[in-house]
Amino acid sequence: MSMYSEKVMEHFRNPRNVGEIENPDGVGEVGNAACGDIMKIYLKVEDDIIRDVKFQTFGCGSAIATSSMVTEMVMGKTLAEAEQVTNKAVAEALDGLPPTKMHCSNLAADALHAAIKDYREKHNK
Amino acid sequence: MNRIYLDHNATTPVRPEVRDRMLPFLGELFGNPSSAHSFGQEVKPHLEEARQRIADQLGANPAQIVFTSGGTESDNMAVKGVAFAAEKGHIVTTVIEHPAVMQAVSWLVKKGFEATYIPVGSDGVVNPDDVKRALRPETILVSVMHVNNETGAIQPVEEISSITKEAGVPLHTDAVQSFGKLPTRVDDLGVDLMSIAAHKIYGPKGIGVLSIRKGTRIDPLIIGGAQEKRRRSGTENIAGIVGFGEATVLAEAEREQVYARLAALRRRFVTGLEASLTEVYVNGDAARTFPSTVSLSVSHVEGESMLLSLDMEGVAVSTGSACSSGSLEPSHVLVAMGMETVLAQGTLRFSMGRGTTEAEIDHVLEVFPPIVERLRKMSPLTRSQAC
Ligand SMILES: Cc1ncc(COP(=O)(O)O)c(C=O)c1O
Ligand code: FES
């Protein structure tokens, strides 16, 4: 028995794309005002396509699962597509989150968008 | 998988002896103890026997024992009942109380009462001098818990009682975590009001007691059919009450032996943790901590992610208190002890019980360090090592 869906637990157990990227093209780091948890996303971008994405998270189980999920969702996507990813879409891809844990998915979407913004600023795109 | 339960501060399993004692009251002995006929009258002596057993444990008169629905109701009754009887005034309490006291006090503040919250040191213990300084002529109650549920820190209730006695102010203690585990005679602790609950000592949930010293001015919260000498109306939870009485006697019979076992297990656990992990901190002062509890802060890792990982290994622990596991803020108790919030977020509470074994502790010592390593590798707060 778990308070989380099977999908959340699966991503928590085997998180995809954990770690850092050396010389990333974009980095986004956000802290969650509600709980103090922190997430960092690294991007490698070529021709406006996300070639690699990695994350580091200091946070609860659903923060780790949503981080993992968001990296999976945007890998190989264009920046424009990745910008469309919302926290709601991440939560849905995980078969939902408990009500008190909905804010955790904000962290993932926000870190992703911050990383894309960082890339665009650095590369004038 | 054999699961390991290390969350005894949240609740404990009902002992089979307690359950056996309760069963007749869920069967043939169903009468209402207030009824004049034989069905009621055959139940009544069991109610009074349980009351006597708990009174004996507290060194109190049975007339002082009021059965409630648990620790939360007892705390609410103590705080609000005294406030209602006084109608106005000032309450002294601490920053580490269980929400049952804390919320009752802050609700009263909204209704026009005043309150002072006594701080704690980094050991999580209240300084009695601070209580003395907080007292005012209009103080109507001092409420200081006996053992803290998150850290196990034992509070100097006895010393505080000499201050409240001199000032003539009633003293309440929430002894939900200490009853049946440490001596809790009301005269030795010098308290006027004491909250206790059965489910922390292998009794059933939903049954507690507020012990009220004779002469204490207190209003009932729950009024109706005048049970419990008008102090708490409602047909008695007789199965729960009988179970509480049995659990009390059983706990006392093995109290010192259990204490010694827990102290040894705690030393083994803490030594093992400190040997296998860097940057972990056992909170509080061991000499002033009830040894069932290990509050452990782990740097760079968040508590719930450790809890979930341990749960996957069949090991049940909690972050802070069970009641705040759904909340986002770091524990008010750890923050009150001056802990940085990121470290407070990385805190787990392991709470052992009478059935905890060395083998269980050794198993946790085996599975826990790799969990911490794995989560640290995922953390942006850790300097990149392996990856
Ligand atoms: C110190 C303390 N006070 C009060 C309570 C509340 O007791 P109950 O759950 O019986 O209402 C608890 C435990 O939950 C506790 O640990
Ligand atoms: S509780 Fe903070 S991200 Fe989930």
Coordinates of N, CA, C and O and ligand atoms in Angstrom, one line a residue, chain B residues 9-10 69-73 75 98 100 145 147-149 174-177 196-200 206-207 323 349, ligand 1:
Chain B
N9 N 5.8 5.8 18.3 CA 5.3 7.0 18.9 C 4.0 7.4 18.2 O 3.2 8.2 18.7
A10 N 3.8 6.9 17.0 CA 2.5 7.2 16.3 C 1.4 6.3 16.9 O 0.3 6.8 17.2
S69 N -12.0 10.4 24.6 CA -11.8 9.6 23.3 C -10.4 9.5 22.9 O -10.1 9.1 21.8
G70 N -9.5 10.0 23.8 CA -8.0 9.9 23.4 C -7.2 11.1 23.9 O -7.7 12.0 24.5
G71 N -6.0 11.1 23.4 CA -5.1 12.2 23.8 C -5.5 13.5 23.4 O -5.4 14.5 24.1
T72 N -6.0 13.6 22.2 CA -6.4 14.9 21.6 C -7.6 15.5 22.4 O -7.6 16.7 22.8
E73 N -8.6 14.7 22.7 CA -9.7 15.2 23.5 C -9.2 15.6 24.9 O -9.6 16.6 25.5
D75 N -6.3 16.6 25.9 CA -5.6 17.9 25.8 C -6.6 19.1 25.6 O -6.4 20.1 26.2
H98 N 2.3 19.1 21.3 CA 1.5 18.4 20.2 C 0.5 19.4 19.7 O 0.0 20.2 20.5
A100 N -2.5 19.1 19.5 CA -3.8 19.1 20.3 C -3.7 20.2 21.3 O -4.8 20.7 21.7
M145 N 4.3 19.6 28.1 CA 4.3 18.1 27.8 C 5.4 17.4 28.6 O 6.4 18.0 29.0
V147 N 6.9 14.1 27.7 CA 7.9 13.6 26.7 C 7.4 14.0 25.3 O 6.3 13.8 24.9
N148 N 8.3 14.7 24.6 CA 8.0 15.1 23.2 C 7.9 14.0 22.3 O 8.8 13.1 22.2
N149 N 6.8 14.0 21.4 CA 6.6 12.9 20.5 C 7.6 12.8 19.3 O 7.8 11.8 18.8
D174 N 0.8 16.9 29.1 CA 0.5 15.9 28.1 C 1.5 14.8 28.2 O 2.6 14.9 27.8
A175 N 1.0 13.7 28.9 CA 1.9 12.6 29.2 C 1.5 11.4 28.3 O 1.8 10.2 28.6
V176 N 1.0 11.7 27.1 CA 0.6 10.7 26.1 C 1.8 9.8 25.7 O 1.7 8.6 25.6
Q177 N 3.0 10.4 25.6 CA 4.2 9.6 25.2 C 4.9 9.0 26.4 O 5.9 8.3 26.2
I196 N -3.5 11.3 28.9 CA -2.9 10.0 28.5 C -3.8 9.3 27.5 O -5.0 9.6 27.4
A197 N -3.2 8.3 26.8 CA -4.0 7.6 25.8 C -3.5 6.1 25.7 O -2.4 5.8 25.9
A198 N -4.5 5.3 25.4 CA -4.2 3.8 25.5 C -3.4 3.3 24.3 O -2.6 2.4 24.4
H199 N -3.6 4.0 23.1 CA -3.0 3.3 21.9 C -1.5 3.5 21.8 O -0.9 2.9 20.9
K200 N -0.9 4.3 22.7 CA 0.6 4.4 22.7 C 1.2 3.3 23.6 O 2.4 3.1 23.6
G206 N -8.7 5.5 20.3 CA -9.9 6.1 20.7 C -10.3 6.0 22.1 O -11.5 6.2 22.4
I207 N -9.4 5.8 23.0 CA -9.7 5.9 24.4 C -8.5 6.6 25.2 O -7.4 6.3 24.9
C323 N 1.0 13.2 12.4 CA 0.0 14.2 12.1 C 0.5 15.2 11.1 O -0.3 15.8 10.3
R349 N 12.0 10.2 12.1 CA 11.8 9.7 13.5 C 11.7 8.2 13.5 O 10.8 7.7 12.9
Ligands
LIG1 C1 2.3 14.0 22.8 C2 1.0 13.6 22.2 N1 -0.2 14.2 22.5 C3 -1.4 13.9 22.0 C4 -1.5 13.0 21.1 C5 -2.8 12.7 20.5 O1 -3.4 11.5 21.0 P1 -4.6 10.8 20.2 O2 -4.0 10.3 18.9 O3 -4.9 9.6 21.1 O4 -5.7 11.7 20.1 C6 -0.3 12.3 20.6 C7 -0.3 11.2 19.6 O5 -1.0 11.1 18.6 C8 0.9 12.6 21.2 O6 2.0 12.0 20.8

